[in-house]
Amino acid sequence: MKLHTRAVHIGDRKRVEGGRDWVPVTTPIHTGTSYFYNDLADLDRVFGKEMAGQSYARYSNPTNDALEELCTSLEGGAGSLACSSGMAALHMAVSTALLDRRRVVLAAKLLYGATLNMLVKAFEPAGVEIHFVDFDDESAVAAAISEHRPGAILMETIANPMLRVPALDRIAALANNAGAPLIVDNTFATPLITRPLEHGAAIVVHSLTKYLSGHGDVLGGVVVANQEFYGPLRDISRMLGFVLGPFEAYLAMRGIKTFPLRMERQCANAQAVATWLASHPAVDRVYFPADPAHPDAANIQRLFEPGLFGAMVSFEVKGAAREQIFKVMNSLRMVVPATSLGDVHSIVLYPAMSSHRDLAPKHRARLGIQDNLLRLSVGIEDPADIIADLDQALSAT
Ligand SMILES: Cc1ncc(COP(=O)(O)O)c(C=O)c1O
């Protein structure tokens, strides 16, 4: 089945052997935390992993099982774990990858701010060596792998917020040669645009909060692992318990059914908005993966589904300092100035104030994140309305 079809059907209508001959068409919310069996020997078998079944909600839950099966199918993995947030999913991914490997992580310099912070403020103090390298420079990645011999490698498909697209397939080959699992945060791209496991990654992570759920009402994450890492992932999850609640799992699954349709529309809208922004007199520079002059155009062509470039657009407002940026954002009447992305509504975020706030200004500048940079997550509205709102707000500078 194609991805659009799987998004609608996979995970639902699970029959329990020996159960009733009807099932709900869509998976309901299972709130029970523990499970009763007529024969205790069956519960014993479930605990011992000799028999499939439920025992305790920290281990698994039928609503989460359905969502996990769906995410596994969309990303082409061996299995998934639904987590309480995207950050919890990233933490689980790194912890799993390092279980039996050198406690050294090689990470891309350009990552979501909280991911950078998690590495240096949570993993490093716990004794994990962290090294950052420019993932747009393949020879630098190769050199860093031989110098540091990492136990895990971490990158984003479309790096936040400069929208660079590293050569994930070639980096995966380097990682696999070095025996270091490549973890890819595919939140910005989604499996509609590219599936990192098909390109050699070992583990894929999503913030479910974004495109997959898509309606601004779920905080969640998911780790999709290949065969090697799925078992260890579930084993440590049973102890750590960063799992998603069943209400959120239900909402995320409901969102995913329409995610390919929403994403296609968002990608098309983003392309229209990026083209319009590029010729706006108040805009200095636009960053968007469809730009033929994009520094990673060859990677984009090789890795992305044709005609889909994501729905994030970053742009610099000419000569604007923080006050002018605030003025532009305060002038918006429809596009929402808020912290998130991937929702049905367009959202604009100021990286220097929010996603990358904790980085020193010098560090931000080195990453190319200027104080006049805005990051726009384009929604499903009529593109003419998005453009009209941006136009009137930009005239406030
Ligand atoms: C690329 C990326 N990864 C991970 C996260 C973290 O996700 P969550 O907010 O669900 O913890 C975010 C949040 O903005 C993100 O943009």
Tab-separated table of C-alpha atoms and ligand atoms in Angstrom:
chain	number	residue	atom	x	y	z
A	1	MET	CA	0.000	0.000	0.000
A	2	LYS	CA	1.096	3.543	-0.712
A	3	LEU	CA	1.868	5.989	2.103
A	4	HIS	CA	-1.419	7.923	1.809
A	5	THR	CA	-3.372	4.666	2.193
A	6	ARG	CA	-1.261	3.358	5.055
A	7	ALA	CA	-1.693	6.660	6.923
A	8	VAL	CA	-5.456	6.024	6.958
A	9	HIS	CA	-5.578	2.278	7.707
A	10	ILE	CA	-2.488	0.898	9.477
A	11	GLY	CA	-2.852	0.165	13.190
A	12	ASP	CA	-6.663	0.127	13.321
A	13	ARG	CA	-9.076	-2.823	13.647
A	14	LYS	CA	-6.795	-5.163	15.588
A	15	ARG	CA	-8.506	-8.420	16.465
A	16	VAL	CA	-7.635	-10.191	19.682
A	17	GLU	CA	-7.369	-13.935	19.216
A	18	GLY	CA	-10.397	-15.629	20.766
A	19	GLY	CA	-12.028	-12.214	21.225
A	20	ARG	CA	-15.363	-10.846	20.030
A	21	ASP	CA	-16.096	-10.864	16.297
A	22	TRP	CA	-16.447	-7.090	16.078
A	23	VAL	CA	-13.894	-4.325	16.535
A	24	PRO	CA	-14.220	-0.532	16.482
A	25	VAL	CA	-13.358	0.888	13.063
A	26	THR	CA	-10.902	3.369	14.584
A	27	THR	CA	-8.753	2.625	17.622
A	28	PRO	CA	-10.276	3.932	20.879
A	29	ILE	CA	-8.512	5.417	23.909
A	30	HIS	CA	-7.506	2.638	26.286
A	31	THR	CA	-7.068	4.204	29.701
A	32	GLY	CA	-6.526	1.045	31.771
A	33	THR	CA	-3.124	0.875	33.409
A	34	SER	CA	-3.104	-2.860	34.208
A	35	TYR	CA	-4.568	-5.947	32.598
A	36	PHE	CA	-6.486	-8.933	33.893
A	37	TYR	CA	-6.278	-12.467	32.466
A	38	ASN	CA	-8.617	-15.382	33.315
A	39	ASP	CA	-5.544	-17.520	33.827
A	40	LEU	CA	-2.573	-15.971	35.667
A	41	ALA	CA	-0.280	-18.198	33.607
A	42	ASP	CA	-1.127	-16.024	30.581
A	43	LEU	CA	-0.102	-12.837	32.414
A	44	ASP	CA	3.085	-14.655	33.411
A	45	ARG	CA	3.755	-15.458	29.712
A	46	VAL	CA	3.144	-11.833	28.737
A	47	PHE	CA	5.561	-10.605	31.433
A	48	GLY	CA	8.083	-13.170	30.214
A	49	LYS	CA	7.626	-11.966	26.586
A	50	GLU	CA	6.636	-15.511	25.527
A	51	MET	CA	3.174	-14.309	24.545
A	52	ALA	CA	1.978	-11.045	22.986
A	53	GLY	CA	-0.403	-9.093	25.187
A	54	GLN	CA	-0.801	-6.232	27.606
A	55	SER	CA	0.338	-6.201	31.208
A	56	TYR	CA	1.062	-2.659	32.387
A	57	ALA	CA	0.606	0.717	30.673
A	58	ARG	CA	4.245	1.774	31.065
A	59	TYR	CA	5.201	-1.225	28.894
A	60	SER	CA	2.499	-0.925	26.240
A	61	ASN	CA	-1.115	0.004	25.673
A	62	PRO	CA	-3.436	-0.860	22.743
A	63	THR	CA	-3.891	2.800	21.703
A	64	ASN	CA	-0.139	3.378	21.677
A	65	ASP	CA	0.413	0.029	19.917
A	66	ALA	CA	-1.819	1.206	17.068
A	67	LEU	CA	-0.010	4.551	16.758
A	68	GLU	CA	3.386	2.833	16.935
A	69	GLU	CA	2.452	0.347	14.216
A	70	LEU	CA	1.380	3.257	12.026
A	71	CYS	CA	4.617	5.218	12.597
A	72	THR	CA	6.693	2.077	11.972
A	73	SER	CA	4.930	1.604	8.656
A	74	LEU	CA	5.306	5.235	7.549
A	75	GLU	CA	9.048	5.301	8.264
A	76	GLY	CA	9.739	1.694	7.225
A	77	GLY	CA	11.220	0.591	10.563
A	78	ALA	CA	11.154	-2.579	12.637
A	79	GLY	CA	9.237	-0.979	15.506
A	80	SER	CA	8.440	2.266	17.274
A	81	LEU	CA	8.058	3.770	20.702
A	82	ALA	CA	5.613	6.641	21.271
A	83	CYS	CA	7.065	9.093	23.816
A	84	SER	CA	5.732	11.954	25.913
A	85	SER	CA	7.434	14.614	23.749
A	86	GLY	CA	9.838	14.969	20.850
A	87	MET	CA	12.615	15.687	23.367
A	88	ALA	CA	11.766	12.510	25.307
A	89	ALA	CA	11.981	10.618	22.003
A	90	LEU	CA	15.401	12.140	21.249
A	91	HIS	CA	16.611	11.270	24.738
A	92	MET	CA	15.404	7.694	24.308
A	93	ALA	CA	17.077	7.426	20.896
A	94	VAL	CA	20.482	8.633	22.122
A	95	SER	CA	20.282	6.542	25.325
A	96	THR	CA	19.417	3.415	23.311
A	97	ALA	CA	22.160	3.981	20.756
A	98	LEU	CA	24.801	4.396	23.473
A	99	LEU	CA	23.773	1.349	25.545
A	100	ASP	CA	26.595	-0.860	24.304
A	101	ARG	CA	28.769	1.640	22.502
A	102	ARG	CA	31.426	4.239	23.259
A	103	ARG	CA	29.854	7.110	25.180
A	104	VAL	CA	30.702	9.609	22.463
A	105	VAL	CA	28.154	11.452	20.319
A	106	LEU	CA	29.000	13.218	17.078
A	107	ALA	CA	26.264	15.751	16.381
A	108	ALA	CA	25.469	18.253	13.662
A	109	LYS	CA	26.212	21.866	14.585
A	110	LEU	CA	22.810	22.923	13.281
A	111	LEU	CA	20.117	21.320	15.438
A	112	TYR	CA	16.999	22.402	17.273
A	113	GLY	CA	18.119	24.517	20.291
A	114	ALA	CA	16.706	22.137	22.927
A	115	THR	CA	18.492	19.213	21.245
A	116	LEU	CA	21.800	21.093	21.457
A	117	ASN	CA	21.038	21.854	25.106
A	118	MET	CA	20.089	18.252	25.865
A	119	LEU	CA	23.466	17.083	24.552
A	120	VAL	CA	25.576	19.610	26.450
A	121	LYS	CA	23.469	20.047	29.585
A	122	ALA	CA	22.136	16.512	30.158
A	123	PHE	CA	24.356	13.970	28.342
A	124	GLU	CA	27.743	15.708	28.725
A	125	PRO	CA	27.484	16.155	32.525
A	126	ALA	CA	26.521	12.461	32.691
A	127	GLY	CA	29.878	11.565	31.142
A	128	VAL	CA	29.036	11.422	27.435
A	129	GLU	CA	31.589	13.139	25.201
A	130	ILE	CA	29.869	15.438	22.687
A	131	HIS	CA	31.487	16.680	19.484
A	132	PHE	CA	29.834	19.019	16.996
A	133	VAL	CA	30.730	19.188	13.335
A	134	ASP	CA	29.376	20.884	10.222
A	135	PHE	CA	27.268	18.118	8.621
A	136	ASP	CA	27.199	20.017	5.328
A	137	ASP	CA	30.900	19.192	5.015
A	138	GLU	CA	31.129	15.435	4.388
A	139	SER	CA	34.911	15.305	4.658
A	140	ALA	CA	34.716	17.047	8.047
A	141	VAL	CA	32.184	14.430	9.181
A	142	ALA	CA	34.465	11.603	7.940
A	143	ALA	CA	37.470	13.152	9.740
A	144	ALA	CA	35.474	13.629	12.961
A	145	ILE	CA	34.307	10.004	12.853
A	146	SER	CA	37.867	8.711	12.592
A	147	GLU	CA	39.149	11.129	15.228
A	148	HIS	CA	36.413	10.692	17.859
A	149	ARG	CA	35.106	7.158	17.077
A	150	PRO	CA	31.553	8.067	18.151
A	151	GLY	CA	29.082	5.592	19.610
A	152	ALA	CA	26.222	7.470	17.957
A	153	ILE	CA	25.737	10.194	15.339
A	154	LEU	CA	22.874	12.695	15.417
A	155	MET	CA	21.478	14.988	12.730
A	156	GLU	CA	18.266	16.546	11.388
A	157	THR	CA	17.029	15.906	7.835
A	158	ILE	CA	16.197	19.589	7.321
A	159	ALA	CA	18.281	21.436	9.864
A	160	ASN	CA	16.527	23.933	12.092
A	161	PRO	CA	16.271	26.905	11.341
A	162	MET	CA	18.597	27.461	8.358
A	163	LEU	CA	16.938	24.655	6.372
A	164	ARG	CA	20.190	23.014	5.276
A	165	VAL	CA	19.874	19.433	4.002
A	166	PRO	CA	23.003	17.361	4.723
A	167	ALA	CA	23.851	14.273	2.623
A	168	LEU	CA	22.065	11.889	4.950
A	169	ASP	CA	22.689	8.849	2.722
A	170	ARG	CA	26.449	9.441	2.566
A	171	ILE	CA	26.659	10.245	6.267
A	172	ALA	CA	24.716	7.025	6.969
A	173	ALA	CA	27.289	5.084	4.918
A	174	LEU	CA	30.142	6.651	6.927
A	175	ALA	CA	28.283	5.907	10.175
A	176	ASN	CA	27.607	2.299	9.225
A	177	ASN	CA	31.254	1.744	8.218
A	178	ALA	CA	32.253	3.056	11.654
A	179	GLY	CA	29.656	0.899	13.473
A	180	ALA	CA	27.974	4.014	14.884
A	181	PRO	CA	24.178	4.189	14.575
A	182	LEU	CA	22.920	7.286	12.774
A	183	ILE	CA	19.951	8.928	14.531
A	184	VAL	CA	17.941	11.278	12.320
A	185	ASP	CA	15.371	13.791	13.541
A	186	ASN	CA	12.946	13.770	10.598
A	187	THR	CA	10.433	16.193	12.148
A	188	PHE	CA	10.783	18.930	9.506
A	189	ALA	CA	10.747	16.594	6.500
A	190	THR	CA	8.198	13.935	7.571
A	191	PRO	CA	8.075	10.490	5.922
A	192	LEU	CA	6.119	11.979	3.019
A	193	ILE	CA	9.278	13.757	1.847
A	194	THR	CA	12.027	11.322	2.862
A	195	ARG	CA	12.474	8.201	4.972
A	196	PRO	CA	15.941	8.161	6.562
A	197	LEU	CA	15.891	4.416	7.384
A	198	GLU	CA	15.732	3.729	3.622
A	199	HIS	CA	18.949	5.733	3.320
A	200	GLY	CA	20.833	3.778	5.975
A	201	ALA	CA	19.921	5.517	9.253
A	202	ALA	CA	19.425	3.242	12.285
A	203	ILE	CA	16.918	5.311	14.255
A	204	VAL	CA	14.442	8.031	13.237
A	205	VAL	CA	12.877	10.480	15.665
A	206	HIS	CA	9.867	12.764	15.286
A	207	SER	CA	8.299	15.383	17.408
A	208	LEU	CA	4.699	14.183	16.973
A	209	THR	CA	3.739	17.656	18.181
A	210	LYS	CA	4.445	19.016	14.679
A	211	TYR	CA	3.313	17.859	11.209
A	212	LEU	CA	2.246	14.340	12.140
A	213	SER	CA	-0.381	15.461	14.674
A	214	GLY	CA	-0.704	18.828	12.976
A	215	HIS	CA	-3.438	20.610	14.938
A	216	GLY	CA	-1.551	22.255	17.799
A	217	ASP	CA	-3.168	20.080	20.463
A	218	VAL	CA	-0.755	17.186	21.118
A	219	LEU	CA	2.676	17.081	22.752
A	220	GLY	CA	4.370	13.852	21.755
A	221	GLY	CA	7.287	12.152	20.078
A	222	VAL	CA	8.129	8.866	18.451
A	223	VAL	CA	11.285	6.813	17.964
A	224	VAL	CA	11.257	4.464	14.976
A	225	ALA	CA	14.107	1.954	15.102
A	226	ASN	CA	15.590	-0.637	12.796
A	227	GLN	CA	15.736	-4.316	13.793
A	228	GLU	CA	18.975	-3.933	15.779
A	229	PHE	CA	17.764	-1.114	18.011
A	230	TYR	CA	14.071	-1.822	18.455
A	231	GLY	CA	14.518	-4.477	21.189
A	232	PRO	CA	16.907	-2.394	23.333
A	233	LEU	CA	14.681	0.677	22.828
A	234	ARG	CA	11.657	-1.100	24.291
A	235	ASP	CA	13.725	-2.695	27.046
A	236	ILE	CA	14.966	0.608	28.423
A	237	SER	CA	11.593	2.244	27.876
A	238	ARG	CA	10.026	-0.289	30.251
A	239	MET	CA	12.281	1.132	32.988
A	240	LEU	CA	12.404	4.819	32.080
A	241	GLY	CA	8.732	5.240	31.155
A	242	PHE	CA	8.912	8.411	29.024
A	243	VAL	CA	5.849	7.059	27.230
A	244	LEU	CA	2.983	8.890	25.560
A	245	GLY	CA	-0.403	8.917	27.294
A	246	PRO	CA	-3.274	7.147	25.493
A	247	PHE	CA	-5.304	10.362	24.994
A	248	GLU	CA	-2.402	11.958	23.122
A	249	ALA	CA	-1.748	8.715	21.225
A	250	TYR	CA	-5.354	8.782	20.015
A	251	LEU	CA	-5.084	12.425	18.887
A	252	ALA	CA	-1.755	11.814	17.175
A	253	MET	CA	-3.172	8.848	15.265
A	254	ARG	CA	-6.226	10.851	14.250
A	255	GLY	CA	-3.902	13.609	12.994
A	256	ILE	CA	-1.672	11.228	11.042
A	257	LYS	CA	-4.608	10.019	8.922
A	258	THR	CA	-4.695	13.409	7.168
A	259	PHE	CA	-1.003	14.303	7.479
A	260	PRO	CA	-0.022	13.444	3.858
A	261	LEU	CA	-2.837	15.647	2.506
A	262	ARG	CA	-2.005	18.497	4.868
A	263	MET	CA	1.701	18.223	4.151
A	264	GLU	CA	1.236	18.314	0.376
A	265	ARG	CA	-0.826	21.469	0.698
A	266	GLN	CA	1.644	23.005	3.159
A	267	CYS	CA	4.572	22.269	0.832
A	268	ALA	CA	2.764	23.898	-2.111
A	269	ASN	CA	1.807	26.921	0.016
A	270	ALA	CA	5.389	27.244	1.291
A	271	GLN	CA	6.727	27.288	-2.240
A	272	ALA	CA	4.301	30.077	-3.191
A	273	VAL	CA	5.158	32.094	-0.059
A	274	ALA	CA	8.937	31.604	-0.483
A	275	THR	CA	8.773	32.757	-4.114
A	276	TRP	CA	6.783	35.827	-3.104
A	277	LEU	CA	9.094	36.664	-0.163
A	278	ALA	CA	12.180	36.442	-2.399
A	279	SER	CA	11.084	39.536	-4.330
A	280	HIS	CA	9.744	41.516	-1.365
A	281	PRO	CA	11.626	44.821	-0.854
A	282	ALA	CA	11.695	44.370	2.965
A	283	VAL	CA	13.287	40.911	2.734
A	284	ASP	CA	17.035	40.432	2.489
A	285	ARG	CA	17.296	36.709	2.032
A	286	VAL	CA	15.016	33.657	1.868
A	287	TYR	CA	16.048	30.134	2.884
A	288	PHE	CA	13.927	27.425	1.266
A	289	PRO	CA	14.920	23.978	-0.057
A	290	ALA	CA	13.195	24.491	-3.465
A	291	ASP	CA	15.592	27.335	-4.303
A	292	PRO	CA	17.723	26.102	-7.261
A	293	ALA	CA	20.641	28.017	-5.703
A	294	HIS	CA	20.222	26.200	-2.359
A	295	PRO	CA	23.702	25.009	-1.275
A	296	ASP	CA	22.340	21.452	-0.807
A	297	ALA	CA	20.315	21.297	-4.060
A	298	ALA	CA	21.992	18.021	-5.111
A	299	ASN	CA	21.162	16.331	-1.768
A	300	ILE	CA	17.594	17.625	-1.973
A	301	GLN	CA	17.166	16.209	-5.458
A	302	ARG	CA	18.592	12.827	-4.414
A	303	LEU	CA	16.800	12.463	-1.058
A	304	PHE	CA	13.424	14.202	-1.370
A	305	GLU	CA	10.296	13.025	-3.173
A	306	PRO	CA	9.981	15.045	-6.394
A	307	GLY	CA	8.211	18.394	-6.034
A	308	LEU	CA	8.159	18.337	-2.203
A	309	PHE	CA	10.538	20.644	-0.347
A	310	GLY	CA	9.025	20.927	3.114
A	311	ALA	CA	6.831	23.688	4.452
A	312	MET	CA	9.304	25.739	6.488
A	313	VAL	CA	10.605	29.025	5.111
A	314	SER	CA	13.193	31.143	6.911
A	315	PHE	CA	13.868	34.737	5.899
A	316	GLU	CA	15.827	37.787	6.979
A	317	VAL	CA	14.049	41.128	7.293
A	318	LYS	CA	16.186	43.868	5.760
A	319	GLY	CA	18.103	45.876	8.351
A	320	ALA	CA	15.755	44.784	11.163
A	321	ALA	CA	16.871	44.648	14.779
A	322	ARG	CA	14.893	42.930	17.528
A	323	GLU	CA	12.432	45.870	17.902
A	324	GLN	CA	11.488	45.839	14.200
A	325	ILE	CA	11.127	42.061	14.265
A	326	PHE	CA	8.757	42.373	17.247
A	327	LYS	CA	6.846	45.072	15.355
A	328	VAL	CA	6.435	42.811	12.304
A	329	MET	CA	5.306	39.892	14.459
A	330	ASN	CA	2.905	42.034	16.500
A	331	SER	CA	1.389	43.375	13.263
A	332	LEU	CA	0.337	39.928	12.023
A	333	ARG	CA	-3.444	39.482	11.959
A	334	MET	CA	-3.761	35.832	10.873
A	335	VAL	CA	-0.333	34.147	10.861
A	336	VAL	CA	0.257	33.241	14.516
A	337	PRO	CA	3.424	34.513	16.223
A	338	ALA	CA	3.976	31.487	18.461
A	339	THR	CA	6.397	28.689	19.261
A	340	SER	CA	5.852	25.573	17.231
A	341	LEU	CA	5.562	24.434	13.637
A	342	GLY	CA	3.780	21.985	11.411
A	343	ASP	CA	0.242	22.922	12.382
A	344	VAL	CA	-2.684	23.601	10.037
A	345	HIS	CA	-2.320	27.308	10.826
A	346	SER	CA	0.735	29.311	9.745
A	347	ILE	CA	3.098	30.122	12.598
A	348	VAL	CA	6.032	32.495	12.671
A	349	LEU	CA	8.809	32.150	15.216
A	350	TYR	CA	11.794	34.326	16.077
A	351	PRO	CA	14.690	31.848	16.586
A	352	ALA	CA	16.871	34.339	18.510
A	353	MET	CA	14.041	34.716	21.061
A	354	SER	CA	12.739	31.156	21.274
A	355	SER	CA	14.120	27.987	19.625
A	356	HIS	CA	17.768	29.171	19.764
A	357	ARG	CA	17.475	31.632	22.665
A	358	ASP	CA	19.856	29.751	24.962
A	359	LEU	CA	22.778	29.934	22.522
A	360	ALA	CA	25.265	32.750	23.005
A	361	PRO	CA	24.676	35.488	20.350
A	362	LYS	CA	28.154	34.787	18.931
A	363	HIS	CA	27.366	31.079	18.616
A	364	ARG	CA	24.051	31.886	16.916
A	365	ALA	CA	25.797	34.194	14.457
A	366	ARG	CA	28.373	31.480	13.671
A	367	LEU	CA	25.485	29.164	12.769
A	368	GLY	CA	24.101	31.846	10.450
A	369	ILE	CA	21.156	32.657	12.744
A	370	GLN	CA	21.027	36.455	12.534
A	371	ASP	CA	18.947	38.693	14.768
A	372	ASN	CA	16.764	39.584	11.744
A	373	LEU	CA	15.884	35.940	10.929
A	374	LEU	CA	12.287	34.738	11.093
A	375	ARG	CA	11.167	31.134	10.673
A	376	LEU	CA	7.775	30.594	9.097
A	377	SER	CA	5.857	27.341	9.286
A	378	VAL	CA	3.386	27.562	6.426
A	379	GLY	CA	-0.095	26.220	7.123
A	380	ILE	CA	-2.952	24.964	4.968
A	381	GLU	CA	-4.742	28.322	4.598
A	382	ASP	CA	-5.311	29.916	1.202
A	383	PRO	CA	-1.794	31.085	0.187
A	384	ALA	CA	-3.186	34.470	-0.896
A	385	ASP	CA	-4.270	35.131	2.708
A	386	ILE	CA	-0.861	34.139	4.114
A	387	ILE	CA	0.879	36.430	1.616
A	388	ALA	CA	-1.506	39.340	2.270
A	389	ASP	CA	-0.941	39.078	6.030
A	390	LEU	CA	2.848	38.910	5.700
A	391	ASP	CA	2.765	41.834	3.275
A	392	GLN	CA	0.879	44.145	5.627
A	393	ALA	CA	3.073	43.092	8.589
A	394	LEU	CA	6.330	43.611	6.678
A	395	SER	CA	5.198	47.115	5.763
A	396	ALA	CA	5.396	47.882	9.508
A	397	THR	CA	9.230	47.894	9.354
B	1	LIG	C1	13.287	19.523	14.889
B	1	LIG	C2	12.701	19.359	16.240
B	1	LIG	N1	12.980	18.237	16.936
B	1	LIG	C3	12.482	18.035	18.173
B	1	LIG	C4	11.674	18.963	18.771
B	1	LIG	C5	11.166	18.713	20.168
B	1	LIG	O1	9.851	18.318	20.131
B	1	LIG	P1	8.829	18.517	21.385
B	1	LIG	O2	8.581	19.979	21.494
B	1	LIG	O3	7.648	17.700	20.973
B	1	LIG	O4	9.526	17.965	22.585
B	1	LIG	C6	11.341	20.136	18.094
B	1	LIG	C7	10.467	21.151	18.741
B	1	LIG	O5	10.279	22.225	18.253
B	1	LIG	C8	11.881	20.339	16.799
B	1	LIG	O6	11.632	21.465	16.109
